[in-house]
Amino acid sequence: MSIDELTERRESLSAAKRAVLARLLRTGIKSDAPAAGAIPPRDPAAPAQLSAAQQRLWFLHQMEPGSAAFNIPLLLRLRGPLEVPALELALAEIVRRHEALRTLFVLRGAGPVQQVLPPSDRVLPVDDLPAVLAEERQAAVRAWATREASAPFDLAAEPGVRARLLRVAADEHVLAVILHHIVSDGWSTGVLYRELAALYGAFTRGEPSPLPPLAIQYADYAAWQRARLAGPEHARQVEYWRARLAGAPVLLDLPTDRPRPAVQGTGGSAHRFRIPRDLHERLSALARAQGATPFMALAAGWAALLHRWSGHDDVVVGTPVAGRTHPQTEPLIGFFVQTLALRMDLSGDPSFRALLGRVRQTTVEAYAHQEVPLDQLVDELKVERSLSHPPLFQAMVALQNASGAGPELPGLRVETVGAEVGAGEGYLALYMEEDERGLDAVLQYPTDLWDAATIGRLAAQLLALLDAAAADPGARLSRLPLMSDDEQARLVAEAAGPGLSLPDLPVHRLFEAQAARMPDAVAVEAEDGPLTYGELDRRAS
C-alpha cells in the first residue's frame, strides 16, 4: 500500500472522538477564531487557482514528474455477476460531479492554474487476464495491479484519476481506480466509495442518480481559501505557531544504519505489524479516563519511543488532519488534508499518564489552529531548510478509525487487492488503521537511512512500550521496557552463548590431547615467531 493511501486516509475522526474534542475545546482551550461564512462560487472569468496544498504538491511533481509517490491506488476485487456498463456509468457520473477529477494543472504565466475538462462517458477500459496456470493467476493479478498503481501521471496532459478493469473470469474482475494526491485524499476515498455504491445500485435497477447536486466545486474552495489566507485569521494562527514552535529542534537525531546523506533520496519501504485489540482497548480506556482520544495515547507512545531512541526531550511529530473545517467541503472529492506539527514535551522524565496530558493539550491546540498550510508555516517561521531531511519534523503519526474496506455493491463480494508501491517523502511514519482485530499498523521509512531489521525492532519495541504503559500508566518513561519478557529471555540466552560439555580432565591433559590431534596448528604467536601445538607441548614437557 502506498504512503499516500495510508498517509491521508487517516484523518477522519469518529463520532466519539469528535465529541471528546468538542468537550475539550469548550472546557479547555478557547479559540477566538471567527466563524467562516459560506464558500461562494468563484469568479468564472478569473483563472482557477490551486489551493495551497495543491500548489505544494504541484511543485513536488515538477521535481520528479516520473514518480508515483503521490499515487493513491484503490484496487478492488469484484466477485459475482458484474454489470460493466452500470459500473462505467457510475464512475463517469462521479467524474462529472467532481470537477477535480477532470482537471488539468497547466502553467500559465508565473504559475499553475486549474483547467477543467468536459465530462466523458468512456472512462473504463477493460483488460483480459492473459492465459496463465491456475497457481499463477494471483501473481498475475498482483502484477497488473502494481503496474496500474505505479504508473505516473502527467498532470498537464491528463486528469489526476484513471480507472481500468481487469476481467479475470466471467464472475471475477479487478477494478483499479488510481488517483493523484493533488485531486484526492483519505476523506475523498470514502466519498468516492459511497457514491460508487449508490450510483451502481441505482443504475443496475434502471433508476436515475439518487445523489443531490454539489453546492460548490474544489476550485471554489481553493479561491475561498486563498482569500482567507490573506485575512486576519491567517495572521492570528501564524502567530500561534510562531510562539509554539520557537526554538524547536531542526532535526530529530535518531540512530540510523547509515549516515544521513547530504541529499535524501526518495526510496522507501514499509514494515507491517498489528497492535492487538486487547492492547488497543486498554489504551483507549486509559485515554478516556484522561479526557483524551485513542489517537493521543498512541501519539504519546510514539513520542516516548522516539524520545528513548534519540535521547531528545523536545520532539516534533507531524500528523495529518482532514482539513475540512467548513461543512460545504465534506461531500467533495479533493485535496483538503493539512499536516500539523505536534511539539511534544518529554522533559523531566514524566509518567506516561502525565505525558498523555501534555499530548492532549498540544493536540487540541493544534486542531484549533489547523488552517495554516505547512509550507507557508515553514516560510513564515523561516525554518532552516536542508536537502538531507524534511523541515520542522522527520517523524509522523496518524490513526484512521474508519474502515478502509471497499464499497458495498449489490450482488457482488468486494475485497481490496494489495499492490507493491514504494513509500517516499523521507519521513519515519507510523500509520494505523482500526479494524475488528485491533489496529493494522505500518511503519514507513526511508531506505537510505534504515534497514528492514532495524524498523522491525522499532515496531516490536513500540508494542512493548505501549503494553507497559497501558499496564502501569504511572510509570516514568525511563522505566517503561522496550522489550517483551520473551525477547529479554532470548537475549539473555544468546548472551550466555552455547553450552559446552568438557571432559573431566585437568587443563594440561586437555592441552596434550589437542596437541596430539593438531600438532602443526599454531598455538601461540611470539616475538621470535609462532609456536605450534606440538612444539609448545614438547617445551612444556
XYZ file of C-alpha atoms in Angstrom:
541
model
C 0.000 0.000 0.000
C 1.379 3.400 -0.931
C 2.429 6.085 1.519
C -0.265 8.392 0.154
C -3.076 5.910 0.550
C -2.064 5.395 4.150
C -0.860 8.938 4.945
C -4.088 10.933 4.436
C -6.707 8.213 4.615
C -6.384 8.539 8.386
C -7.667 11.976 9.165
C -11.390 11.454 9.738
C -12.481 11.439 13.373
C -15.090 9.063 14.727
C -18.201 10.460 16.398
C -16.737 9.580 19.793
C -13.505 11.430 19.074
C -15.382 14.474 17.803
C -17.469 14.536 20.970
C -14.348 14.377 23.134
C -12.647 17.132 21.169
C -15.744 19.311 21.272
C -15.800 18.983 25.051
C -12.088 19.739 25.239
C -12.492 22.852 23.140
C -15.430 24.019 25.268
C -13.860 23.383 28.637
C -10.127 23.518 27.996
C -8.774 25.720 25.255
C -10.800 28.617 23.963
C -10.453 29.649 20.341
C -11.158 33.239 19.279
C -11.273 32.282 15.608
C -14.233 33.873 13.845
C -16.758 31.582 12.234
C -16.251 31.194 8.497
C -19.108 32.197 6.203
C -20.420 30.183 3.289
C -17.969 29.376 0.498
C -19.159 31.325 -2.563
C -18.776 30.182 -6.183
C -15.573 31.554 -7.657
C -15.497 34.147 -10.403
C -15.704 32.037 -13.600
C -13.874 34.740 -15.559
C -10.794 34.546 -13.315
C -8.137 31.818 -13.639
C -8.838 28.875 -11.333
C -6.050 28.967 -8.758
C -4.640 25.959 -6.958
C -5.184 25.561 -3.255
C -2.129 25.917 -1.028
C -1.862 22.133 -0.630
C -2.196 21.598 -4.378
C 0.487 24.179 -5.085
C 2.941 22.353 -2.824
C 2.205 19.021 -4.481
C 2.436 20.548 -7.954
C 5.961 21.816 -7.231
C 6.995 18.422 -5.881
C 5.575 16.809 -9.023
C 7.684 19.132 -11.201
C 10.803 17.983 -9.370
C 10.046 14.289 -10.026
C 7.455 14.065 -12.815
C 8.046 10.345 -13.314
C 7.420 9.429 -9.682
C 4.353 7.547 -8.448
C 4.971 8.582 -4.825
C 1.728 10.592 -4.729
C -0.499 7.954 -6.329
C -3.467 6.764 -4.268
C -4.397 3.300 -5.594
C -7.896 1.969 -4.910
C -7.831 -1.677 -6.002
C -10.959 -3.799 -5.632
C -11.625 -7.436 -6.451
C -15.256 -7.864 -7.538
C -16.666 -11.400 -7.337
C -20.061 -12.135 -8.808
C -22.117 -11.075 -11.857
C -20.705 -7.616 -12.561
C -22.692 -5.269 -14.823
C -19.801 -3.496 -16.520
C -21.909 -0.818 -18.294
C -23.502 0.203 -14.989
C -20.077 0.361 -13.338
C -18.709 2.586 -16.102
C -21.763 4.865 -15.936
C -21.317 5.154 -12.156
C -17.651 6.109 -12.478
C -18.436 8.580 -15.280
C -21.100 10.233 -13.119
C -18.657 10.592 -10.227
C -16.124 12.247 -12.545
C -18.876 14.510 -13.929
C -19.981 15.553 -10.418
C -16.489 16.332 -9.137
C -14.617 18.755 -11.372
C -11.375 17.996 -9.517
C -11.359 14.568 -11.193
C -11.303 16.093 -14.694
C -8.846 18.897 -14.052
C -5.500 19.563 -15.720
C -2.779 21.581 -13.998
C -1.170 23.776 -16.615
C 1.442 26.520 -16.384
C 0.063 29.949 -17.198
C 2.317 32.935 -16.747
C 4.107 32.781 -13.405
C 2.377 29.721 -12.013
C -0.014 26.797 -12.473
C -3.781 27.068 -12.868
C -6.595 24.539 -12.990
C -8.207 23.733 -16.328
C -11.423 21.717 -16.113
C -12.165 19.333 -18.988
C -15.674 18.441 -20.179
C -17.082 15.141 -18.866
C -16.876 11.877 -20.796
C -18.904 8.654 -20.726
C -15.924 6.451 -21.665
C -13.868 6.163 -18.518
C -13.313 2.412 -18.012
C -11.062 0.444 -20.389
C -11.255 -3.329 -19.873
C -8.328 -5.764 -19.971
C -8.471 -9.556 -20.075
C -6.099 -11.547 -17.891
C -3.629 -13.415 -20.102
C -3.856 -17.179 -20.095
C -1.811 -18.438 -17.128
C -1.763 -21.522 -14.968
C -4.240 -21.513 -12.091
C -1.452 -21.291 -9.496
C -0.002 -18.255 -11.287
C -3.269 -16.329 -11.570
C -2.996 -14.371 -8.320
C 0.588 -13.361 -9.059
C -0.519 -12.136 -12.494
C -3.355 -10.116 -10.912
C -0.969 -8.533 -8.399
C 1.472 -7.679 -11.173
C -1.307 -5.992 -13.163
C -2.483 -4.076 -10.079
C 1.052 -2.969 -9.235
C 1.629 -1.788 -12.808
C -1.566 0.272 -12.755
C -0.871 1.685 -9.298
C 2.724 2.647 -10.123
C 2.190 4.416 -13.450
C 2.910 8.166 -13.037
C 0.535 10.964 -14.041
C 1.260 13.779 -16.476
C -0.805 16.412 -14.684
C -0.617 18.907 -17.555
C -1.974 16.413 -20.094
C -4.295 14.088 -18.165
C -6.642 14.405 -15.171
C -5.475 13.072 -11.829
C -7.668 9.964 -11.966
C -7.733 6.899 -14.156
C -9.791 3.725 -13.963
C -9.245 0.316 -15.522
C -10.981 -3.046 -15.195
C -9.318 -6.456 -15.387
C -11.535 -9.381 -16.376
C -10.093 -12.377 -14.514
C -13.048 -14.696 -15.164
C -16.733 -14.391 -16.037
C -17.584 -13.847 -12.367
C -14.375 -12.183 -11.180
C -12.981 -8.737 -12.002
C -10.435 -6.356 -10.519
C -11.184 -2.620 -10.587
C -8.278 -0.180 -10.366
C -9.077 3.464 -9.627
C -5.812 5.396 -9.321
C -5.952 8.965 -8.030
C -3.182 11.503 -7.810
C -2.952 13.094 -4.387
C -3.389 16.555 -5.926
C -7.099 15.767 -6.505
C -7.846 13.437 -3.604
C -7.168 12.484 -0.004
C -8.324 9.905 2.539
C -11.722 11.503 3.151
C -12.240 11.587 -0.609
C -11.823 7.814 -0.748
C -14.869 7.430 1.488
C -16.840 9.896 -0.637
C -15.940 8.010 -3.818
C -16.864 4.625 -2.342
C -20.231 5.886 -1.040
C -21.132 7.497 -4.359
C -19.991 4.444 -6.334
C -22.220 2.171 -4.232
C -25.255 4.465 -4.573
C -24.822 5.031 -8.307
C -24.030 1.415 -9.282
C -27.047 0.205 -7.329
C -29.340 2.745 -8.978
C -28.044 2.144 -12.499
C -28.329 -1.642 -12.240
C -32.004 -1.100 -11.352
C -32.520 1.302 -14.241
C -33.007 4.277 -11.909
C -31.510 7.769 -12.192
C -28.776 9.069 -9.921
C -30.001 9.417 -6.314
C -27.228 11.890 -5.395
C -28.036 15.560 -4.795
C -26.101 18.157 -6.812
C -22.973 19.613 -5.243
C -23.236 23.187 -3.992
C -19.604 24.066 -4.769
C -16.585 22.582 -6.533
C -12.994 22.233 -5.335
C -11.875 25.264 -7.363
C -14.423 27.346 -5.425
C -12.839 26.171 -2.176
C -9.343 26.979 -3.494
C -10.352 30.559 -4.316
C -12.071 30.929 -0.910
C -9.009 29.544 0.881
C -6.697 31.971 -0.940
C -8.812 34.896 0.204
C -8.965 33.559 3.769
C -5.197 33.105 3.940
C -4.821 36.807 3.195
C -7.077 37.777 6.119
C -6.638 38.391 9.868
C -7.482 34.805 10.877
C -4.460 33.540 8.985
C -2.222 36.057 10.752
C -3.637 35.029 14.144
C -2.934 31.361 13.516
C 0.570 32.052 12.229
C 1.346 33.920 15.456
C 0.203 30.912 17.477
C 2.590 28.619 15.580
C 5.395 31.160 15.778
C 5.175 31.060 19.575
C 4.525 27.319 19.762
C 7.492 26.281 17.612
C 10.011 28.902 18.727
C 13.300 27.165 19.460
C 12.090 23.750 18.290
C 14.857 21.363 17.184
C 15.583 21.341 13.473
C 16.416 17.628 13.334
C 15.276 14.580 15.299
C 18.637 12.839 15.565
C 17.677 9.163 15.635
C 20.305 6.416 15.324
C 20.431 5.174 11.739
C 22.009 2.215 9.974
C 23.786 4.552 7.558
C 24.886 8.202 7.783
C 22.253 10.671 6.679
C 23.116 11.663 3.074
C 23.595 15.268 2.036
C 20.623 14.860 -0.301
C 17.999 12.433 0.949
C 16.632 10.054 -1.660
C 13.019 9.139 -2.308
C 13.365 5.380 -1.814
C 11.223 3.941 0.911
C 9.759 0.740 2.265
C 7.288 -0.345 4.918
C 7.031 -2.778 7.826
C 3.543 -4.018 8.648
C 2.557 -5.214 12.092
C -0.502 -5.378 14.314
C -1.437 -3.680 17.571
C -3.697 -6.308 19.196
C -7.295 -5.471 20.004
C -6.791 -6.018 23.746
C -3.911 -3.526 23.852
C -5.833 -1.018 21.737
C -8.831 -1.278 24.086
C -6.676 -0.797 27.192
C -5.002 2.272 25.675
C -8.405 3.652 24.654
C -9.735 3.182 28.203
C -6.672 4.973 29.589
C -7.229 7.832 27.136
C -10.909 8.181 28.073
C -10.001 8.314 31.763
C -7.709 11.263 30.981
C -10.242 13.065 28.756
C -8.192 12.224 25.678
C -8.668 10.198 22.500
C -7.081 6.880 21.466
C -5.005 8.762 18.908
C -3.499 10.902 21.670
C -2.489 7.793 23.638
C -0.878 6.239 20.574
C 0.866 9.515 19.692
C 2.186 9.728 23.252
C 3.586 6.196 22.941
C 5.217 7.024 19.600
C 6.751 10.215 21.039
C 8.014 8.277 24.079
C 9.718 5.730 21.836
C 11.325 8.469 19.704
C 12.481 10.101 22.947
C 14.065 6.854 24.131
C 15.772 6.236 20.781
C 17.068 9.783 20.328
C 17.568 10.996 23.887
C 15.718 14.216 22.972
C 13.270 15.764 25.448
C 11.857 18.052 22.733
C 10.309 16.044 19.875
C 8.249 17.406 16.966
C 5.960 14.915 15.215
C 3.750 15.579 12.185
C 0.182 14.354 11.891
C -2.314 14.734 9.032
C -5.846 16.018 9.672
C -8.808 16.136 7.313
C -8.624 19.906 6.818
C -12.371 20.089 6.100
C -13.183 22.760 8.617
C -16.105 24.031 6.538
C -19.249 21.841 6.171
C -19.511 22.620 2.437
C -16.276 20.710 1.826
C -17.479 17.431 3.360
C -19.170 15.944 0.222
C -16.328 16.925 -2.139
C -13.555 14.834 -3.631
C -10.371 16.884 -3.454
C -7.122 17.531 -1.623
C -8.002 19.175 1.694
C -5.666 17.400 4.099
C -3.451 19.517 6.354
C -0.370 18.393 8.275
C 0.133 19.678 11.812
C 3.379 19.896 13.784
C 2.873 18.484 17.290
C 5.689 19.614 19.585
C 5.934 17.049 22.388
C 7.445 17.996 25.750
C 9.116 14.940 27.327
C 11.302 16.790 29.805
C 11.616 15.750 33.431
C 11.088 12.019 32.800
C 7.292 12.272 33.237
C 4.973 9.342 33.798
C 3.110 8.086 30.763
C -0.095 9.484 32.261
C 1.496 12.919 32.588
C 2.843 12.723 29.036
C -0.632 11.852 27.779
C -1.936 15.032 29.418
C 0.742 17.079 27.664
C -0.006 15.446 24.308
C -3.737 16.079 24.817
C -3.113 19.801 25.364
C -0.743 20.046 22.396
C -3.072 18.181 20.043
C -6.207 20.145 20.874
C -4.362 23.446 20.456
C -3.051 22.289 17.088
C -6.561 21.292 15.929
C -7.749 24.803 16.790
C -5.038 26.341 14.575
C -5.008 23.970 11.617
C -5.678 26.324 8.717
C -2.067 27.393 8.075
C -0.614 25.257 5.234
C 2.589 23.519 6.259
C 4.736 25.044 3.517
C 3.534 28.537 4.369
C 4.277 27.851 8.028
C 7.837 26.825 7.161
C 8.258 30.039 5.164
C 6.638 32.271 7.781
C 8.785 30.856 10.590
C 11.930 30.916 8.429
C 12.632 27.309 9.323
C 16.086 26.149 8.307
C 15.788 24.014 5.175
C 18.085 21.175 4.216
C 18.193 18.729 1.320
C 19.115 15.992 3.805
C 15.806 15.949 5.711
C 12.274 17.431 5.702
C 11.769 20.706 7.602
C 10.056 21.010 11.005
C 9.776 17.265 11.658
C 11.062 13.977 10.309
C 8.625 11.608 12.076
C 4.853 11.302 11.632
C 1.935 9.517 13.254
C -1.674 9.051 12.127
C -4.726 6.981 13.031
C -7.815 6.256 10.979
C -10.848 4.903 12.793
C -12.975 4.376 9.698
C -12.610 1.078 7.903
C -10.656 1.091 4.668
C -12.880 -1.599 3.174
C -14.269 -1.091 -0.309
C -17.829 -0.088 -1.247
C -20.828 -2.402 -0.888
C -22.022 -3.126 -4.423
C -25.296 -5.076 -4.841
C -24.809 -8.667 -5.984
C -21.007 -8.524 -5.606
C -18.474 -9.516 -2.991
C -15.885 -6.756 -2.804
C -12.344 -7.268 -1.482
C -9.308 -4.999 -1.522
C -6.261 -6.031 -3.541
C -2.683 -5.319 -2.485
C -0.091 -3.804 -4.785
C 3.600 -3.135 -4.253
C 4.021 0.637 -4.334
C 7.091 2.152 -2.739
C 6.942 4.688 0.061
C 8.538 8.103 -0.177
C 8.784 11.638 1.252
C 11.602 10.866 3.690
C 9.622 10.509 6.943
C 9.732 7.807 9.588
C 5.968 7.445 9.745
C 3.656 5.337 11.914
C 0.248 4.875 10.295
C -2.535 2.927 11.975
C -5.986 1.885 10.838
C -8.653 0.409 13.073
C -10.388 -2.856 12.253
C -12.206 -5.571 14.174
C -8.916 -7.198 15.259
C -7.306 -4.063 16.664
C -5.026 -1.759 14.705
C -3.408 -2.567 11.389
C -0.134 -0.637 11.633
C 2.595 0.174 9.145
C 5.972 1.818 9.725
C 7.153 3.569 6.596
C 10.796 4.590 6.428
C 13.483 5.915 4.044
C 15.668 3.039 2.937
C 18.770 5.192 2.656
C 18.707 5.519 6.464
C 17.391 2.246 7.894
C 17.385 -1.487 7.224
C 14.251 -3.604 7.459
C 15.562 -5.424 10.551
C 16.027 -2.149 12.443
C 12.489 -0.989 11.668
C 11.134 -4.389 12.691
C 12.897 -3.998 16.035
C 11.463 -0.480 16.387
C 7.939 -1.830 15.839
C 8.464 -4.575 18.430
C 9.729 -2.026 20.944
C 6.712 0.195 20.337
C 4.412 -2.723 21.173
C 6.364 -3.458 24.353
C 6.293 0.196 25.429
C 2.570 0.602 24.755
C 1.780 -2.614 26.624
C 3.790 -1.491 29.649
C 2.252 1.998 29.577
C -1.288 0.579 29.457
C -0.473 -1.747 32.379
C 1.186 0.953 34.520
C 0.476 4.486 33.236
C 2.049 5.930 36.390
C 5.460 4.559 35.437
C 8.053 7.077 34.314
C 9.114 6.927 30.685
C 12.626 5.780 31.591
C 11.157 2.739 33.380
C 8.966 1.544 30.512
C 10.595 -1.559 29.000
C 11.349 -1.667 25.303
C 11.464 -5.447 25.143
C 8.911 -8.117 25.934
C 9.685 -10.770 28.541
C 10.199 -13.344 25.791
C 12.654 -11.118 23.926
C 14.605 -10.356 27.112
C 14.868 -14.078 27.891
C 16.054 -14.781 24.352
C 18.740 -12.087 24.513
C 19.973 -13.335 27.894
C 20.244 -16.851 26.464
C 22.101 -15.585 23.389
C 24.495 -13.549 25.523
C 25.312 -16.628 27.620
C 26.480 -18.424 24.481
C 26.081 -22.082 23.610
C 26.502 -24.707 26.296
C 29.708 -26.772 26.106
C 30.389 -30.098 27.850
C 34.072 -30.638 28.704
C 35.635 -33.895 29.813
C 36.508 -34.164 33.493
C 40.289 -33.719 32.968
C 42.825 -31.127 34.142
C 43.690 -28.410 31.654
C 47.203 -29.713 30.853
C 45.730 -33.072 29.851
C 43.220 -31.317 27.578
C 46.120 -29.385 26.010
C 48.082 -32.575 25.391
C 45.044 -34.113 23.683
C 44.718 -31.031 21.447
C 48.448 -31.205 20.586
C 48.047 -34.839 19.643
C 45.101 -34.033 17.345
C 46.606 -30.925 15.676
C 50.398 -30.863 16.270
C 51.100 -28.498 13.337
C 48.416 -25.918 14.149
C 49.682 -22.556 15.504
C 49.061 -22.273 19.238
C 50.996 -19.098 20.137
C 52.294 -16.085 18.202
C 55.552 -14.956 19.873
C 58.139 -12.218 19.074
C 60.550 -14.773 17.665
C 57.870 -16.497 15.585
C 54.897 -18.801 16.006
C 54.783 -21.973 18.086
C 52.726 -24.971 17.017
C 50.803 -27.099 19.472
C 53.345 -29.883 19.056
C 56.350 -27.593 19.747
C 54.670 -25.937 22.717
C 53.762 -29.329 24.168
C 57.370 -30.519 23.863
C 58.728 -27.369 25.548
C 56.173 -27.594 28.317
C 57.034 -31.258 28.950
